[in-house]
Amino acid sequence: MLPQTRGVTTSGGREASQESPPSALPPLLPTTAVCSAGALLAVVVGLAFVLPADVHDRVVSNLAQLVAPAAAAGALLRRARRSLGRSRLTWAALGTACASWAAGQAWWTSQEMTGAGIPFPSVADVGFVAFAVLAAVGLLLHPADGGGRARWRRTSDAVMCTAAVALVSWQFVLGPVVDRQAATPQLDWLLFLTYPALDVALIVLCLLTAARARMRQPDLLLVCAGLLALSISDGTFAYLQATMRYAGFSADLGWVVGFLLLALAGMARPAGTRVGCAGDARRDRAALAAHLLPYVPVAVALVTTVLHVLLGGELGVVEVCLATVVITLVLARQYLALRDNVRLSAELAAREAVLRHQAFHDVLTGLANRALFLDRLQHAVALHRRDRRPVAVVFLDLDDFKVVNDTLGHAAGDELIVRAADRLGRATRAGDTVARLGGDEFAVLLEDGGDAEEATSRLLEALREPFQVAGSPVLVRASVGICALGPDDPPLPADTLLGRSDTAMYAAKRAGKGQVVRYRPGLTLQEREPAGLAAELRRAVHAGEVTLAYQPIVDLGSGRVVALEALARWTSDSGAVAPDVFVPVAQRAGLLDELTGQLLAQACERLACWSADREGDLAVHVNVAPASLVRPGLVPRVRELVEWYGLTSGQLVLEVSESGLLAHEEAAEVVIGELSQLGVGVSLDDFGVGHSSLARLGALSLESVKIDRSLLARIDRDPREATLLGAVFRLARDLTLPVIAGGVERPGQLSALRRMGCPQAQGFLLARPVPAEAVPDLLGGSRLLAV
């Protein structure tokens, strides 16, 4: 920025909107505003061909340079009132900057139109300089990624680049001019040098802020364009003044254009910031460019300075000071970058440790999970095979746990699980392994000669005292199955030993609950099924009596339903049968593929009907057993349904359990690729129950990952669990893997998920499963969630 004769200087501002876009999006720019700006420019340019040059420069040009910043100030300050958080400060600083300019320009215009002389420095320079300072503050306040550390880095980069440009300018332009004009008052030259320095700082800040900011922000682009127009006008004005060829309006027009662009930036609609993989790649390239950009002027400055010295030139005090500033900031920047890398490495190591712990421990209870239990069981079985050491597995299932969930709520059920796990852990020896295998199932591994019956007695005794859950006493019994290998027993695989203890536990349940059954030959899986259930299910499948209920998946940003999860429902002659009961029965009876095909057809038919009456795509998630996913007939059946009902890409999503997907990982990867070509996604269900990691899942082309409710159980009460889930969300974002939070039941959980940036969720707090007939009312209603 340089002192001017007609109207002056640079500037810029920058976007930062945290406003939520409305559901019906208006145009990016108001048509009236664009037309008004174009009309003003047309009038100013047109009058230049009609009026005498001196009249046009003195009246029209000065008035245009007054109206444009005043309009920009009004638009930007109005935008500030509509913004939230740090965005409000950004727009307020930019609006105040334009108001400062307009005040200076008002004084200047009055002097020009009355014919009074304009000294340099003048009152107007206060407004012009304040404009640049406030605009820089606005850029620094912009809520770009990285927070306070990023703002300090942008500030130091701007100072470093300004010093580098000043060093080159002093050597070739400003230094010689100052030497020839030594008699000029120091205040004049100080102000004369301040303008270009502020210009450079603003340009650098704008480029760095834009490069590091979130994508798809047209208002930010308009601010950058306005800043560039003002800076080009400053540079043109400086050159014309130095060569005594300043002609007025030709240079002044850039200032008018710059402020009109800033005004349009204030009126632009904030755009969304969600981008896909391609957007992330562009953003990474922009961040790299922002990191390397400050080194360009630094390299030029250092090279020219070295050449200047080698060619016999001498460095004055100003040049030495500027070179010292540049070198100091470069070293400081490298130190900060090294420190950030060390911090990032430590954060990644901590995140990896958290995920490693998650891979082998149950999140809700802290006990070993199935993966760790199987690992230790395999080791114990190997020792039995080699050294004939005894090993036993005690399998426990809490009786009537579903009653607790249904009467006291899932939160109470989780509390009961945690308290029971604590008692079981205290009832075992230090060398025994206690694991939660899922739901209300626990297992204890006994090694080194532990007596299984004695251990079982201790475990049942620990559960005998009532639990205080949700303010109510709860009596808990457990059905227990035991399978043991003595020194003389033949070796067994680990999964067989665990499976036999599981079978014995189900036999205990059938014996009346609260029983203990030791595995014996002849005890089979049939012990686990009520008599005749398979036959009754076969009849129901053939008659199409297994139906679907639908539970909404809600976008936490807009509060609207974006998808539905289809949940299988079957009522037998004796009452409702839970899916976790009849689905395994269907698999063992050879009915699973037929049942899966029926449910997929139901879901697709309903989806096509609902989509016809709805604006925007609606997706339906259908649960598919892992074994069915890799069957040869699934992909052709899905292709038929997608083509028949005319479903678009992304509308049908198949949900597969975590453990089952990774058990068929290679085959699943092929099927997922084939389904993706049909526009059908595959989502991982109940992540966190098994032993996989997000990093491992990143190799699969998954549509999304649904976080199991156990990971959400205490995130609003236990900071450690919130930290763990936050790490999962951050890693999922790094892998560009969309996340859905399942089992949201308390407002505190919802608030915590929003703070973590979780995009979508489902659960009883948002909506319960409803029959298909009730879905249209659900979709046609208002938002399920306040935003």
Tab-separated table of C-alpha atoms in Angstrom, residues 600-609 639-648 651:
chain	number	residue	atom	x	y	z
A	600	LEU	CA	-33.321	-58.041	0.454
A	601	ALA	CA	-36.311	-58.099	-1.902
A	602	GLN	CA	-38.596	-56.618	0.775
A	603	ALA	CA	-36.118	-53.839	1.530
A	604	CYS	CA	-35.527	-52.956	-2.135
A	605	GLU	CA	-39.243	-52.869	-2.934
A	606	ARG	CA	-39.962	-50.545	-0.024
A	607	LEU	CA	-36.933	-48.383	-0.800
A	608	ALA	CA	-38.035	-47.873	-4.393
A	609	CYS	CA	-41.509	-46.873	-3.222
A	639	ARG	CA	-27.878	-57.244	-9.355
A	640	GLU	CA	-31.397	-58.436	-10.224
A	641	LEU	CA	-32.954	-56.406	-7.415
A	642	VAL	CA	-30.993	-53.227	-8.167
A	643	GLU	CA	-31.912	-53.357	-11.863
A	644	TRP	CA	-35.542	-54.352	-11.272
A	645	TYR	CA	-36.265	-51.576	-8.785
A	646	GLY	CA	-34.027	-48.982	-10.470
A	647	LEU	CA	-31.960	-48.232	-7.368
A	648	THR	CA	-29.232	-45.621	-7.704
A	651	GLN	CA	-29.090	-46.562	-1.953
